[in-house]
PDB file of C-alpha atoms in Angstrom:
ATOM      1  CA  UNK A1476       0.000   0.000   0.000  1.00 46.00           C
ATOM      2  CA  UNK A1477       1.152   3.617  -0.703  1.00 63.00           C
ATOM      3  CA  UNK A1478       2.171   6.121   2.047  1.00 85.00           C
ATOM      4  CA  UNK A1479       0.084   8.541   0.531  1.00 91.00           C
ATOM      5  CA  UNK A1480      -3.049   7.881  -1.185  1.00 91.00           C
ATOM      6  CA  UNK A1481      -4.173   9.771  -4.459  1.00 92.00           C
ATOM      7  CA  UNK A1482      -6.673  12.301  -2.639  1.00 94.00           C
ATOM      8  CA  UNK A1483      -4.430  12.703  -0.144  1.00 96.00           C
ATOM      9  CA  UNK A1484      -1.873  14.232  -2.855  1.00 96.00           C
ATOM     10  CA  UNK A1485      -4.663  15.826  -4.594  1.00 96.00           C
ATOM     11  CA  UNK A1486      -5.700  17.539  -1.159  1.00 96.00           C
ATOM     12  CA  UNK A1487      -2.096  19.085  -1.228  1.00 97.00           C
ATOM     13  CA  UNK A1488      -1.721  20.197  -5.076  1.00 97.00           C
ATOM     14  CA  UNK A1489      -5.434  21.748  -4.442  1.00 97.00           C
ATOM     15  CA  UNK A1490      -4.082  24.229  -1.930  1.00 97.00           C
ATOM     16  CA  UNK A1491      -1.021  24.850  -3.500  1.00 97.00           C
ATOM     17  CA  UNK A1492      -2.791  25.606  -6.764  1.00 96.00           C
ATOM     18  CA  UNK A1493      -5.499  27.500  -4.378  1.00 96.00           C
ATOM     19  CA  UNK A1494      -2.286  29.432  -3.311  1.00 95.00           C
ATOM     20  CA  UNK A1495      -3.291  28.601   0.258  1.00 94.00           C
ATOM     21  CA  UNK A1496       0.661  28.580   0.468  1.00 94.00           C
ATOM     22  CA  UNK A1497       3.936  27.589  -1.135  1.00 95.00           C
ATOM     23  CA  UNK A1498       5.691  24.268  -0.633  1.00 96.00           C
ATOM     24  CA  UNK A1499       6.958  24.924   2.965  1.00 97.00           C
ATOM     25  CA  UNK A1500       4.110  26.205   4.328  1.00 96.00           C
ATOM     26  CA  UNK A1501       1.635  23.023   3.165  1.00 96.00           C
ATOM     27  CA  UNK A1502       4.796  20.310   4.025  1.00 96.00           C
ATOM     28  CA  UNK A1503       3.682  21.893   7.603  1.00 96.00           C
ATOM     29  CA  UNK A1504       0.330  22.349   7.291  1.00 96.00           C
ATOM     30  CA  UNK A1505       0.036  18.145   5.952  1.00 96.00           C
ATOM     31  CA  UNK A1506       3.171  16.860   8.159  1.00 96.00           C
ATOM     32  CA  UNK A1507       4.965  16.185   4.979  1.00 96.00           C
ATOM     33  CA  UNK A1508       8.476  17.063   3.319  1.00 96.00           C
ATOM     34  CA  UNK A1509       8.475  20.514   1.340  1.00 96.00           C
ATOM     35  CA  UNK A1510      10.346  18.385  -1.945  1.00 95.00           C
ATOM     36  CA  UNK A1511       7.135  15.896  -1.251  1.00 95.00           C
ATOM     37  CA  UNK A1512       4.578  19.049  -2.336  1.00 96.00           C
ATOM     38  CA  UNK A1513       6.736  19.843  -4.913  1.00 96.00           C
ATOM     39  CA  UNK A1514       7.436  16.690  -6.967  1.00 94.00           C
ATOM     40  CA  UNK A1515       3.119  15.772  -6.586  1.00 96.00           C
ATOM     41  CA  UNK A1516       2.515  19.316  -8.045  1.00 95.00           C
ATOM     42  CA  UNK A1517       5.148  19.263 -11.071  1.00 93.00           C
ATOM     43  CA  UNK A1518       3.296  15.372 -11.442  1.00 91.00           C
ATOM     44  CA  UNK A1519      -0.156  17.082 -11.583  1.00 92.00           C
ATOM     45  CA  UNK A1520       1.063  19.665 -13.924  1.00 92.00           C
ATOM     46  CA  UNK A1521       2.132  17.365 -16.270  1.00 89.00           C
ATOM     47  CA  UNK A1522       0.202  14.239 -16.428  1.00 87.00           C
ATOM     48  CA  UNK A1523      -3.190  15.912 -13.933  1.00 90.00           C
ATOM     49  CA  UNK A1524      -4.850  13.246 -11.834  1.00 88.00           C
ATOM     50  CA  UNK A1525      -2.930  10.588 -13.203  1.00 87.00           C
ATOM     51  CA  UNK A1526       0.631  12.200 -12.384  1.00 88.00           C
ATOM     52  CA  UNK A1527      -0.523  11.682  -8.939  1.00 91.00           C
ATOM     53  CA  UNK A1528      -1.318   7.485  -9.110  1.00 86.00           C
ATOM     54  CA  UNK A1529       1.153   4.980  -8.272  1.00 78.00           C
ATOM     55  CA  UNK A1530       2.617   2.733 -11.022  1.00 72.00           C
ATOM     56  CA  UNK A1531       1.967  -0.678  -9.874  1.00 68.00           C
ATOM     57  CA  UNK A1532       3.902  -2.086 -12.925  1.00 67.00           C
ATOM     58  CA  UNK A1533       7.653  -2.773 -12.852  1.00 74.00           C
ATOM     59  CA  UNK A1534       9.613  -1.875 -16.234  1.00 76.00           C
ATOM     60  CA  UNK A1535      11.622  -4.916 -16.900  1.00 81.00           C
ATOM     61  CA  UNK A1536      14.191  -4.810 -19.735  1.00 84.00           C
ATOM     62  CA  UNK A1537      15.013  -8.026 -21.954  1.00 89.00           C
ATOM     63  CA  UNK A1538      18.663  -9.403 -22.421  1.00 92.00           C
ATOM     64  CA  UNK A1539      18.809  -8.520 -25.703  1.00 92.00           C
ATOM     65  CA  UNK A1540      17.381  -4.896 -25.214  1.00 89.00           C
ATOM     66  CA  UNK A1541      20.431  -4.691 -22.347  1.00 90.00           C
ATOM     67  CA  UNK A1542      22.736  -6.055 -24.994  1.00 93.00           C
ATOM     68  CA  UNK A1543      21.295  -3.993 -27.835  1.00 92.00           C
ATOM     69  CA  UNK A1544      22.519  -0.395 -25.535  1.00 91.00           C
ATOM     70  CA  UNK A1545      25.630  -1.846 -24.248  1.00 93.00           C
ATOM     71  CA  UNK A1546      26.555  -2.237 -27.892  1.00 93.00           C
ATOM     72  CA  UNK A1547      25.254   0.987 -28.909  1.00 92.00           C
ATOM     73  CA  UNK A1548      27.788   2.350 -25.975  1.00 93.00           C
ATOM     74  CA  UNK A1549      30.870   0.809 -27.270  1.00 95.00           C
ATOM     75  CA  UNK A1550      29.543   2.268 -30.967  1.00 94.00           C
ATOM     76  CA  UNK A1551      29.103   5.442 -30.079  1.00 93.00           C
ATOM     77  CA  UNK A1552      31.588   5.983 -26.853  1.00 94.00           C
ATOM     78  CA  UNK A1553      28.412   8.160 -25.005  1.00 91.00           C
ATOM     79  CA  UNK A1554      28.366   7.057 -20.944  1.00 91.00           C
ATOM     80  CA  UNK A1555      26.384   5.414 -19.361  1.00 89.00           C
ATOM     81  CA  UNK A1556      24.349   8.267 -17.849  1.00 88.00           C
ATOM     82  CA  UNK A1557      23.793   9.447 -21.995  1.00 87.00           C
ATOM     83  CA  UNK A1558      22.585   5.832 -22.611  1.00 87.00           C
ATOM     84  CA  UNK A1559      20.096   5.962 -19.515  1.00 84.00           C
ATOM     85  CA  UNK A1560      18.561   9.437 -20.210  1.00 82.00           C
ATOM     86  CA  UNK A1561      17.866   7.814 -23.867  1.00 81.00           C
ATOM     87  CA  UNK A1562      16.797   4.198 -23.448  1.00 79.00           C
ATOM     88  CA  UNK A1563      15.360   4.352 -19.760  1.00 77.00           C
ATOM     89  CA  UNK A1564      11.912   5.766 -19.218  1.00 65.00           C
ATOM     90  CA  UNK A1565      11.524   8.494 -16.686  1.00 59.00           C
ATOM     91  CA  UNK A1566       9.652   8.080 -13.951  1.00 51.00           C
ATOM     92  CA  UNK A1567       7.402  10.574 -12.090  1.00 48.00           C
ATOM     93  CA  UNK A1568       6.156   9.256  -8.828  1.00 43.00           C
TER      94      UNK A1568
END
């Protein structure tokens, strides 16, 4: 089970877009980090509602998908923080 539920977070990105304060104050105000407030609004204003659900699904990469970037490493010479921020999805929450 999640720490925080969805309408919990949605409480929080309500005020803040309400402007019933900034990140510090509603971390306070909801017992919470400030960074918490933060990363559920930047969610919300990208993906809404949604931005806000947890991903029950683990992204699982095949052994020849691992192979296929390895290679394209040694091809290209790019690191392996280059080959992450192009092959590995991002993840929001």
């Amino acid at each position: 089970m999640a720490k925080y539920d969805v309408n919990f977070k949605q409480a929080v990105v309500n005020d803040y877009l309400a402007e019933v304060g900034g990140y510090r104050t509603l971390g306070e105000k909801y017992t919470i980090d400030r960074s918490m407030v933060r990363k559920w609004v930047n969610a919300y204003n990208l993906l809404g509602r949604a931005g806000l659900e947890r991903k029950n699904t683990k992204t699982t990469y095949s052994g020849q998908f691992k192979m296929d970037v390895v290679n394209w490493m040694k091809e290209t010479g790019e690191s392996t923080y280059a080959a992450a921020k192009l092959y590995i999805r991002r993840l929001i929450t």
